[in-house]
Amino acid sequence: MDETETPGVALDAAPEAAPAGAPEVAPERQPELPPFVTATKPATDIRTRIQEAGGLSLDRLPMLSVVFDRLATACSDAAKHLAASTTFYSLSGVESGRFGEFLDAYDANAVVGIFQAPEWDGHVLVGLDRDFLYTMVEVLFGSDGAEPPVEDERTFSAIELRIAQMVFEQVGKALESSFGLVSQTAFRLERMETRMEFAVIGRRSNKAVQAKFLLQALNRGGEMFLIIPQTVLNPLRPALGKVLTGESAARDPRWAEQIAAEVQKTTVRLRAVLEERHLTLGEIAGLKVGQVLTLDATPATRIKLEGNDRPLFWCRAGQSQGSYVLRVEESINPEKEGGHGLLG
């Protein structure tokens, strides 16, 4: 082979020496791409990464607050089956920030549960602070709240950790039902941690969303927190950005059924009006005992059925088993009738 052949670019071999007197030529280099752009990534992936770098705007994710409200309601319902004392969860706030900063606020003061969401290919973190666990212990063991709250910075006992695990299992089911509005996935409890440095589901500098929930029971309470990495929420942005007009943020089906049942039991007084006549004050003053008032109504005249001075139905009078009865013929539309007078 001719040794004067044009040289190529060698990746592993040392560069050949240039002939004497020839100018030095810098080796060819491929143009460098920005760190978030690769030659094989489509444009949609680039846009996604730019969105991730910009962070989440909670105002553009209205369904996220709806999901968290449903989570608080579901946790309250689950707690009703554990103890006779009233236990109530409420959403106290939602914020975005750095994952590590959220965890540092609970260092040595909380138990966290790491949940895997298989369909999302990610993890979420649920934490219970010390006051939450102490309150839950008293609720489950029948305390009446007469004693002052426990203030002890000791390590968590085996019983407290077992109760934490039970709460996490209930929260996992509540998460599954709450997020069912936007995406179906299971939440599996992988492990529990009491040291925040071991509660790792991503880099500490990664962005995340944190929701805080207050527990109220026995005139005391505690805090539960949920941390979701931004990388987990990014694929859910389209669904979280929609508003379901028919969905109530904190609807309790059992409470709605109870209200409907009680309303249906309400007693309503009805009045059947055969005829109305307008008299002057002088005519009314001249009425005497035994005086007969002549009515224009006939047996074929329709009778107006009223409730709370509001016209409801037109009826026909009749008799059944020795009593007067009314047969409803049609409903009354006050706007069409143009008044309360008889048209019958």
mmCIF file of C-alpha atoms in Angstrom:
data_model
loop_
_atom_site.group_PDB
_atom_site.id
_atom_site.type_symbol
_atom_site.label_atom_id
_atom_site.label_comp_id
_atom_site.label_asym_id
_atom_site.label_seq_id
_atom_site.Cartn_x
_atom_site.Cartn_y
_atom_site.Cartn_z
ATOM 1 C CA MET A 1 0.000 0.000 0.000
ATOM 2 C CA ASP A 2 1.225 3.490 -0.822
ATOM 3 C CA GLU A 3 2.406 5.155 2.384
ATOM 4 C CA THR A 4 1.457 8.610 1.022
ATOM 5 C CA GLU A 5 -2.209 7.725 1.448
ATOM 6 C CA THR A 6 -4.266 10.401 3.234
ATOM 7 C CA PRO A 7 -4.138 9.674 6.970
ATOM 8 C CA GLY A 8 -7.374 9.136 8.933
ATOM 9 C CA VAL A 9 -8.174 10.076 12.526
ATOM 10 C CA ALA A 10 -6.749 7.525 14.953
ATOM 11 C CA LEU A 11 -8.620 7.243 18.281
ATOM 12 C CA ASP A 12 -6.231 5.006 20.201
ATOM 13 C CA ALA A 13 -2.900 5.344 18.385
ATOM 14 C CA ALA A 14 -0.528 8.232 18.932
ATOM 15 C CA PRO A 15 -0.623 10.895 16.164
ATOM 16 C CA GLU A 16 1.976 10.465 13.403
ATOM 17 C CA ALA A 17 4.769 13.000 13.207
ATOM 18 C CA ALA A 18 4.335 15.593 10.465
ATOM 19 C CA PRO A 19 6.950 15.692 7.651
ATOM 20 C CA ALA A 20 9.833 18.064 8.172
ATOM 21 C CA GLY A 21 9.001 21.593 7.185
ATOM 22 C CA ALA A 22 5.266 20.949 6.925
ATOM 23 C CA PRO A 23 2.935 23.179 8.967
ATOM 24 C CA GLU A 24 1.231 21.591 11.951
ATOM 25 C CA VAL A 25 -2.419 20.756 11.363
ATOM 26 C CA ALA A 26 -4.813 20.414 14.288
ATOM 27 C CA PRO A 27 -6.709 17.116 14.255
ATOM 28 C CA GLU A 28 -10.350 17.221 13.217
ATOM 29 C CA ARG A 29 -12.855 17.414 16.057
ATOM 30 C CA GLN A 30 -16.566 16.794 16.020
ATOM 31 C CA PRO A 31 -18.621 19.852 16.996
ATOM 32 C CA GLU A 32 -19.575 19.713 20.648
ATOM 33 C CA LEU A 33 -23.257 19.724 21.582
ATOM 34 C CA PRO A 34 -24.741 21.304 24.675
ATOM 35 C CA PRO A 35 -24.902 18.907 27.610
ATOM 36 C CA PHE A 36 -28.661 18.409 27.272
ATOM 37 C CA VAL A 37 -28.575 17.736 23.499
ATOM 38 C CA THR A 38 -27.413 14.512 21.898
ATOM 39 C CA ALA A 39 -27.398 13.491 18.280
ATOM 40 C CA THR A 40 -29.871 10.671 18.891
ATOM 41 C CA LYS A 41 -32.422 12.572 21.031
ATOM 42 C CA PRO A 42 -35.562 13.878 19.277
ATOM 43 C CA ALA A 43 -36.758 17.454 19.589
ATOM 44 C CA THR A 44 -39.523 16.469 21.992
ATOM 45 C CA ASP A 45 -36.926 15.146 24.439
ATOM 46 C CA ILE A 46 -35.060 18.444 24.256
ATOM 47 C CA ARG A 47 -38.238 20.356 25.109
ATOM 48 C CA THR A 48 -38.891 17.995 27.994
ATOM 49 C CA ARG A 49 -35.447 18.603 29.438
ATOM 50 C CA ILE A 50 -35.852 22.344 29.104
ATOM 51 C CA GLN A 51 -39.142 22.095 31.032
ATOM 52 C CA GLU A 52 -37.446 20.035 33.718
ATOM 53 C CA ALA A 53 -34.716 22.644 34.078
ATOM 54 C CA GLY A 54 -37.356 25.356 34.522
ATOM 55 C CA GLY A 55 -39.105 23.595 37.398
ATOM 56 C CA LEU A 56 -42.767 22.949 38.065
ATOM 57 C CA SER A 57 -45.328 25.731 38.201
ATOM 58 C CA LEU A 58 -47.909 24.579 40.739
ATOM 59 C CA ASP A 59 -50.432 27.108 39.423
ATOM 60 C CA ARG A 60 -50.486 25.209 36.137
ATOM 61 C CA LEU A 61 -51.212 21.888 37.851
ATOM 62 C CA PRO A 62 -54.674 22.428 39.400
ATOM 63 C CA MET A 63 -55.384 18.705 39.634
ATOM 64 C CA LEU A 64 -52.425 18.239 41.976
ATOM 65 C CA SER A 65 -54.254 20.053 44.778
ATOM 66 C CA VAL A 66 -57.378 18.012 44.052
ATOM 67 C CA VAL A 67 -55.353 14.807 44.373
ATOM 68 C CA PHE A 68 -53.857 15.952 47.681
ATOM 69 C CA ASP A 69 -57.299 16.911 49.036
ATOM 70 C CA ARG A 70 -58.589 13.468 48.117
ATOM 71 C CA LEU A 71 -55.571 11.944 49.832
ATOM 72 C CA ALA A 72 -56.378 13.786 53.074
ATOM 73 C CA THR A 73 -59.994 12.606 52.906
ATOM 74 C CA ALA A 74 -58.977 9.004 52.190
ATOM 75 C CA CYS A 75 -56.546 8.994 55.122
ATOM 76 C CA SER A 76 -59.245 10.367 57.437
ATOM 77 C CA ASP A 77 -61.649 7.634 56.334
ATOM 78 C CA ALA A 78 -59.034 4.931 56.888
ATOM 79 C CA ALA A 79 -58.261 6.244 60.389
ATOM 80 C CA LYS A 80 -61.927 5.936 61.419
ATOM 81 C CA HIS A 81 -61.613 2.151 61.358
ATOM 82 C CA LEU A 82 -58.655 2.122 63.752
ATOM 83 C CA ALA A 83 -59.936 3.916 66.838
ATOM 84 C CA ALA A 84 -63.022 5.471 68.351
ATOM 85 C CA SER A 85 -61.349 8.879 68.720
ATOM 86 C CA THR A 86 -61.972 11.318 65.901
ATOM 87 C CA THR A 87 -58.898 11.555 63.682
ATOM 88 C CA PHE A 88 -58.783 14.171 60.950
ATOM 89 C CA TYR A 89 -56.255 14.856 58.176
ATOM 90 C CA SER A 90 -56.123 18.167 56.343
ATOM 91 C CA LEU A 91 -53.898 19.548 53.591
ATOM 92 C CA SER A 92 -51.859 22.433 55.015
ATOM 93 C CA GLY A 93 -49.715 23.409 52.037
ATOM 94 C CA VAL A 94 -47.972 22.492 48.791
ATOM 95 C CA GLU A 95 -44.588 23.831 47.707
ATOM 96 C CA SER A 96 -41.758 23.085 45.295
ATOM 97 C CA GLY A 97 -38.074 23.078 46.145
ATOM 98 C CA ARG A 98 -34.969 20.931 46.465
ATOM 99 C CA PHE A 99 -35.297 17.350 47.639
ATOM 100 C CA GLY A 100 -32.427 17.658 50.115
ATOM 101 C CA GLU A 101 -33.798 20.826 51.696
ATOM 102 C CA PHE A 102 -37.132 19.153 52.361
ATOM 103 C CA LEU A 103 -35.462 16.218 54.118
ATOM 104 C CA ASP A 104 -33.121 18.390 56.196
ATOM 105 C CA ALA A 105 -36.131 20.003 57.883
ATOM 106 C CA TYR A 106 -37.054 16.626 59.425
ATOM 107 C CA ASP A 107 -33.605 15.354 60.326
ATOM 108 C CA ALA A 108 -33.768 13.075 63.415
ATOM 109 C CA ASN A 109 -37.418 13.984 63.870
ATOM 110 C CA ALA A 110 -39.388 11.727 61.519
ATOM 111 C CA VAL A 111 -39.862 8.271 60.050
ATOM 112 C CA VAL A 112 -40.080 8.070 56.268
ATOM 113 C CA GLY A 113 -41.437 5.383 53.995
ATOM 114 C CA ILE A 114 -40.073 4.849 50.479
ATOM 115 C CA PHE A 115 -42.792 3.862 48.000
ATOM 116 C CA GLN A 116 -42.251 2.497 44.525
ATOM 117 C CA ALA A 117 -44.689 3.455 41.756
ATOM 118 C CA PRO A 118 -44.038 0.782 39.084
ATOM 119 C CA GLU A 119 -46.148 2.337 36.313
ATOM 120 C CA TRP A 120 -44.331 5.647 36.801
ATOM 121 C CA ASP A 121 -40.918 3.994 37.040
ATOM 122 C CA GLY A 122 -40.144 6.127 40.075
ATOM 123 C CA HIS A 123 -40.405 6.522 43.837
ATOM 124 C CA VAL A 124 -42.200 8.841 46.244
ATOM 125 C CA LEU A 125 -41.493 9.492 49.899
ATOM 126 C CA VAL A 126 -43.996 9.758 52.765
ATOM 127 C CA GLY A 127 -42.895 10.943 56.207
ATOM 128 C CA LEU A 128 -44.432 11.081 59.683
ATOM 129 C CA ASP A 129 -42.968 13.481 62.193
ATOM 130 C CA ARG A 130 -42.446 12.696 65.876
ATOM 131 C CA ASP A 131 -45.632 14.433 67.063
ATOM 132 C CA PHE A 132 -47.639 12.471 64.504
ATOM 133 C CA LEU A 133 -46.393 9.138 65.815
ATOM 134 C CA TYR A 134 -46.836 10.061 69.485
ATOM 135 C CA THR A 135 -50.407 11.195 68.807
ATOM 136 C CA MET A 136 -51.223 8.080 66.791
ATOM 137 C CA VAL A 137 -49.904 5.841 69.578
ATOM 138 C CA GLU A 138 -52.237 7.499 72.090
ATOM 139 C CA VAL A 139 -55.189 7.266 69.702
ATOM 140 C CA LEU A 140 -54.670 3.564 69.025
ATOM 141 C CA PHE A 141 -54.189 2.692 72.694
ATOM 142 C CA GLY A 142 -57.359 4.454 73.842
ATOM 143 C CA SER A 143 -56.017 7.631 75.417
ATOM 144 C CA ASP A 144 -58.521 10.388 76.173
ATOM 145 C CA GLY A 145 -55.991 13.181 75.706
ATOM 146 C CA ALA A 146 -56.069 14.231 79.376
ATOM 147 C CA GLU A 147 -52.318 13.810 79.810
ATOM 148 C CA PRO A 148 -49.948 16.403 78.328
ATOM 149 C CA PRO A 149 -48.332 15.581 74.966
ATOM 150 C CA VAL A 150 -45.069 13.641 75.025
ATOM 151 C CA GLU A 151 -41.972 15.732 74.357
ATOM 152 C CA ASP A 152 -39.070 13.337 74.017
ATOM 153 C CA GLU A 153 -36.258 13.343 71.444
ATOM 154 C CA ARG A 154 -35.394 9.681 71.957
ATOM 155 C CA THR A 155 -35.128 7.112 69.192
ATOM 156 C CA PHE A 156 -38.372 5.566 68.019
ATOM 157 C CA SER A 157 -39.477 2.386 69.761
ATOM 158 C CA ALA A 158 -40.387 -0.873 68.033
ATOM 159 C CA ILE A 159 -44.094 -0.244 68.687
ATOM 160 C CA GLU A 160 -43.900 3.233 67.166
ATOM 161 C CA LEU A 161 -42.134 1.879 64.088
ATOM 162 C CA ARG A 162 -44.754 -0.844 63.742
ATOM 163 C CA ILE A 163 -47.508 1.763 63.911
ATOM 164 C CA ALA A 164 -45.633 3.839 61.328
ATOM 165 C CA GLN A 165 -45.558 0.833 59.001
ATOM 166 C CA MET A 166 -49.309 0.346 59.438
ATOM 167 C CA VAL A 167 -49.943 4.015 58.635
ATOM 168 C CA PHE A 168 -47.691 3.810 55.562
ATOM 169 C CA GLU A 169 -49.635 0.814 54.265
ATOM 170 C CA GLN A 170 -52.872 2.775 54.578
ATOM 171 C CA VAL A 171 -51.333 5.835 52.937
ATOM 172 C CA GLY A 172 -50.166 3.667 50.030
ATOM 173 C CA LYS A 173 -53.753 2.589 49.355
ATOM 174 C CA ALA A 174 -54.938 6.191 49.713
ATOM 175 C CA LEU A 175 -52.291 7.359 47.232
ATOM 176 C CA GLU A 176 -53.415 4.759 44.719
ATOM 177 C CA SER A 177 -57.060 5.845 44.888
ATOM 178 C CA SER A 178 -56.259 9.579 44.941
ATOM 179 C CA PHE A 179 -53.919 9.550 41.945
ATOM 180 C CA GLY A 180 -56.389 7.329 40.090
ATOM 181 C CA LEU A 181 -57.921 10.561 38.771
ATOM 182 C CA VAL A 182 -54.861 11.219 36.611
ATOM 183 C CA SER A 183 -52.870 7.976 36.371
ATOM 184 C CA GLN A 184 -53.344 4.420 37.577
ATOM 185 C CA THR A 185 -50.411 3.005 39.529
ATOM 186 C CA ALA A 186 -49.757 0.980 42.643
ATOM 187 C CA PHE A 187 -47.701 2.313 45.553
ATOM 188 C CA ARG A 188 -45.593 -0.386 47.175
ATOM 189 C CA LEU A 189 -43.812 0.265 50.448
ATOM 190 C CA GLU A 190 -40.184 -0.770 49.931
ATOM 191 C CA ARG A 191 -38.581 0.244 53.224
ATOM 192 C CA MET A 192 -38.648 2.654 56.153
ATOM 193 C CA GLU A 193 -35.871 4.957 57.316
ATOM 194 C CA THR A 194 -35.362 7.021 60.466
ATOM 195 C CA ARG A 195 -32.237 8.806 59.210
ATOM 196 C CA MET A 196 -32.855 11.278 56.426
ATOM 197 C CA GLU A 197 -29.470 10.706 54.778
ATOM 198 C CA PHE A 198 -30.590 7.160 53.979
ATOM 199 C CA ALA A 199 -33.966 8.221 52.573
ATOM 200 C CA VAL A 200 -32.543 8.608 49.086
ATOM 201 C CA ILE A 201 -34.750 8.448 46.000
ATOM 202 C CA GLY A 202 -32.722 10.913 43.946
ATOM 203 C CA ARG A 203 -30.038 13.552 44.125
ATOM 204 C CA ARG A 204 -30.398 16.034 46.946
ATOM 205 C CA SER A 205 -30.207 18.876 44.436
ATOM 206 C CA ASN A 206 -33.095 17.505 42.361
ATOM 207 C CA LYS A 207 -36.317 19.462 42.335
ATOM 208 C CA ALA A 208 -39.416 18.044 43.981
ATOM 209 C CA VAL A 209 -42.906 18.912 45.211
ATOM 210 C CA GLN A 210 -43.819 18.580 48.875
ATOM 211 C CA ALA A 211 -47.333 18.397 50.327
ATOM 212 C CA LYS A 212 -47.866 18.743 54.085
ATOM 213 C CA PHE A 213 -50.831 17.264 55.940
ATOM 214 C CA LEU A 214 -51.884 18.028 59.511
ATOM 215 C CA LEU A 215 -53.171 15.282 61.798
ATOM 216 C CA GLN A 216 -55.673 16.405 64.448
ATOM 217 C CA ALA A 217 -56.728 14.090 67.276
ATOM 218 C CA LEU A 218 -57.139 14.329 71.076
ATOM 219 C CA ASN A 219 -56.640 18.125 70.968
ATOM 220 C CA ARG A 220 -53.149 17.622 69.600
ATOM 221 C CA GLY A 221 -51.658 16.545 66.322
ATOM 222 C CA GLY A 222 -48.682 16.039 64.083
ATOM 223 C CA GLU A 223 -47.562 16.326 60.495
ATOM 224 C CA MET A 224 -47.371 13.967 57.548
ATOM 225 C CA PHE A 225 -45.463 15.010 54.448
ATOM 226 C CA LEU A 226 -45.322 13.671 50.906
ATOM 227 C CA ILE A 227 -42.357 14.363 48.612
ATOM 228 C CA ILE A 228 -42.645 13.620 44.882
ATOM 229 C CA PRO A 229 -39.610 14.186 42.618
ATOM 230 C CA GLN A 230 -40.181 16.428 39.631
ATOM 231 C CA THR A 231 -38.976 13.671 37.304
ATOM 232 C CA VAL A 232 -41.943 11.573 38.449
ATOM 233 C CA LEU A 233 -44.476 14.372 37.911
ATOM 234 C CA ASN A 234 -43.208 15.536 34.509
ATOM 235 C CA PRO A 235 -44.949 12.777 32.505
ATOM 236 C CA LEU A 236 -48.173 13.576 34.384
ATOM 237 C CA ARG A 237 -48.197 17.279 33.480
ATOM 238 C CA PRO A 238 -50.917 17.030 30.787
ATOM 239 C CA ALA A 239 -53.277 15.177 33.142
ATOM 240 C CA LEU A 240 -52.470 17.379 36.148
ATOM 241 C CA GLY A 241 -53.040 20.512 34.074
ATOM 242 C CA LYS A 242 -56.671 19.658 33.359
ATOM 243 C CA VAL A 243 -59.630 20.528 35.547
ATOM 244 C CA LEU A 244 -62.352 17.936 36.128
ATOM 245 C CA THR A 245 -65.484 20.064 36.488
ATOM 246 C CA GLY A 246 -67.506 17.252 38.027
ATOM 247 C CA GLU A 247 -64.939 16.396 40.702
ATOM 248 C CA SER A 248 -65.245 17.777 44.210
ATOM 249 C CA ALA A 249 -61.941 18.418 45.967
ATOM 250 C CA ALA A 250 -62.957 17.012 49.322
ATOM 251 C CA ARG A 251 -66.144 15.070 48.669
ATOM 252 C CA ASP A 252 -67.155 12.448 51.189
ATOM 253 C CA PRO A 253 -69.623 9.973 49.614
ATOM 254 C CA ARG A 254 -70.926 8.740 52.951
ATOM 255 C CA TRP A 255 -71.543 12.275 54.169
ATOM 256 C CA ALA A 256 -73.383 13.098 50.925
ATOM 257 C CA GLU A 257 -75.602 10.028 51.348
ATOM 258 C CA GLN A 258 -76.341 10.979 54.953
ATOM 259 C CA ILE A 259 -77.320 14.522 53.955
ATOM 260 C CA ALA A 260 -79.593 13.209 51.183
ATOM 261 C CA ALA A 261 -81.264 10.756 53.570
ATOM 262 C CA GLU A 262 -81.919 13.437 56.207
ATOM 263 C CA VAL A 263 -83.292 15.883 53.623
ATOM 264 C CA GLN A 264 -85.725 13.253 52.374
ATOM 265 C CA LYS A 265 -86.985 12.761 55.946
ATOM 266 C CA THR A 266 -87.889 16.448 56.303
ATOM 267 C CA THR A 267 -91.603 17.079 56.979
ATOM 268 C CA VAL A 268 -93.248 19.466 54.507
ATOM 269 C CA ARG A 269 -96.748 20.914 55.060
ATOM 270 C CA LEU A 270 -98.924 21.012 51.919
ATOM 271 C CA ARG A 271 -102.070 23.096 51.333
ATOM 272 C CA ALA A 272 -104.821 22.423 48.784
ATOM 273 C CA VAL A 273 -106.402 25.652 47.470
ATOM 274 C CA LEU A 274 -109.811 25.284 45.825
ATOM 275 C CA GLU A 275 -110.373 28.968 45.099
ATOM 276 C CA GLU A 276 -108.873 32.343 45.904
ATOM 277 C CA ARG A 277 -110.896 35.515 46.279
ATOM 278 C CA HIS A 278 -109.707 39.044 46.932
ATOM 279 C CA LEU A 279 -111.786 41.079 49.394
ATOM 280 C CA THR A 280 -111.471 44.632 50.562
ATOM 281 C CA LEU A 281 -110.718 45.396 54.175
ATOM 282 C CA GLY A 282 -114.264 46.723 54.584
ATOM 283 C CA GLU A 283 -115.777 43.498 53.259
ATOM 284 C CA ILE A 284 -113.663 41.436 55.637
ATOM 285 C CA ALA A 285 -114.676 43.668 58.556
ATOM 286 C CA GLY A 286 -118.348 43.143 57.637
ATOM 287 C CA LEU A 287 -118.205 39.360 57.806
ATOM 288 C CA LYS A 288 -120.441 37.826 60.472
ATOM 289 C CA VAL A 289 -120.797 34.408 62.046
ATOM 290 C CA GLY A 290 -123.173 32.281 59.954
ATOM 291 C CA GLN A 291 -122.671 34.290 56.779
ATOM 292 C CA VAL A 292 -122.341 32.146 53.641
ATOM 293 C CA LEU A 293 -119.683 32.874 51.029
ATOM 294 C CA THR A 294 -120.523 31.711 47.533
ATOM 295 C CA LEU A 295 -117.706 30.028 45.594
ATOM 296 C CA ASP A 296 -117.426 29.904 41.821
ATOM 297 C CA ALA A 297 -115.624 26.539 41.909
ATOM 298 C CA THR A 298 -117.318 23.390 40.614
ATOM 299 C CA PRO A 299 -116.477 19.676 41.081
ATOM 300 C CA ALA A 300 -114.519 19.922 37.802
ATOM 301 C CA THR A 301 -112.383 22.837 39.006
ATOM 302 C CA ARG A 302 -108.702 22.021 39.413
ATOM 303 C CA ILE A 303 -107.173 22.442 42.854
ATOM 304 C CA LYS A 304 -103.809 24.056 43.403
ATOM 305 C CA LEU A 305 -101.385 22.240 45.725
ATOM 306 C CA GLU A 306 -98.950 24.550 47.533
ATOM 307 C CA GLY A 307 -95.954 24.038 49.775
ATOM 308 C CA ASN A 308 -94.372 26.869 51.753
ATOM 309 C CA ASP A 309 -96.631 29.319 49.840
ATOM 310 C CA ARG A 310 -95.187 28.125 46.538
ATOM 311 C CA PRO A 311 -97.453 26.559 43.887
ATOM 312 C CA LEU A 312 -96.416 22.977 43.134
ATOM 313 C CA PHE A 313 -99.094 20.982 41.246
ATOM 314 C CA TRP A 314 -102.534 21.173 39.670
ATOM 315 C CA CYS A 315 -104.793 18.433 41.037
ATOM 316 C CA ARG A 316 -108.306 17.020 40.666
ATOM 317 C CA ALA A 317 -110.464 16.319 43.716
ATOM 318 C CA GLY A 318 -112.089 12.965 44.336
ATOM 319 C CA GLN A 319 -113.126 10.496 47.006
ATOM 320 C CA SER A 320 -111.632 7.206 48.118
ATOM 321 C CA GLN A 321 -112.785 5.054 51.036
ATOM 322 C CA GLY A 322 -114.829 7.895 52.474
ATOM 323 C CA SER A 323 -112.046 10.512 52.327
ATOM 324 C CA TYR A 324 -111.304 13.349 49.947
ATOM 325 C CA VAL A 325 -108.247 12.734 47.794
ATOM 326 C CA LEU A 326 -106.243 14.671 45.221
ATOM 327 C CA ARG A 327 -104.900 13.326 41.961
ATOM 328 C CA VAL A 328 -101.848 15.178 40.645
ATOM 329 C CA GLU A 329 -102.264 16.163 36.994
ATOM 330 C CA GLU A 330 -99.329 18.431 36.193
ATOM 331 C CA SER A 331 -96.652 20.567 37.792
ATOM 332 C CA ILE A 332 -97.013 24.333 38.008
ATOM 333 C CA ASN A 333 -94.500 26.621 36.358
ATOM 334 C CA PRO A 334 -94.976 30.043 38.016
ATOM 335 C CA GLU A 335 -93.368 31.825 35.078
ATOM 336 C CA LYS A 336 -95.820 30.295 32.612
ATOM 337 C CA GLU A 337 -98.847 30.624 34.907
ATOM 338 C CA GLY A 338 -98.169 34.327 35.398
ATOM 339 C CA GLY A 339 -99.375 34.350 38.992
ATOM 340 C CA HIS A 340 -101.094 32.315 41.645
ATOM 341 C CA GLY A 341 -104.609 32.723 40.317
ATOM 342 C CA LEU A 342 -106.681 29.741 39.289
ATOM 343 C CA LEU A 343 -106.782 28.908 35.609
ATOM 344 C CA GLY A 344 -108.755 25.721 35.997
#
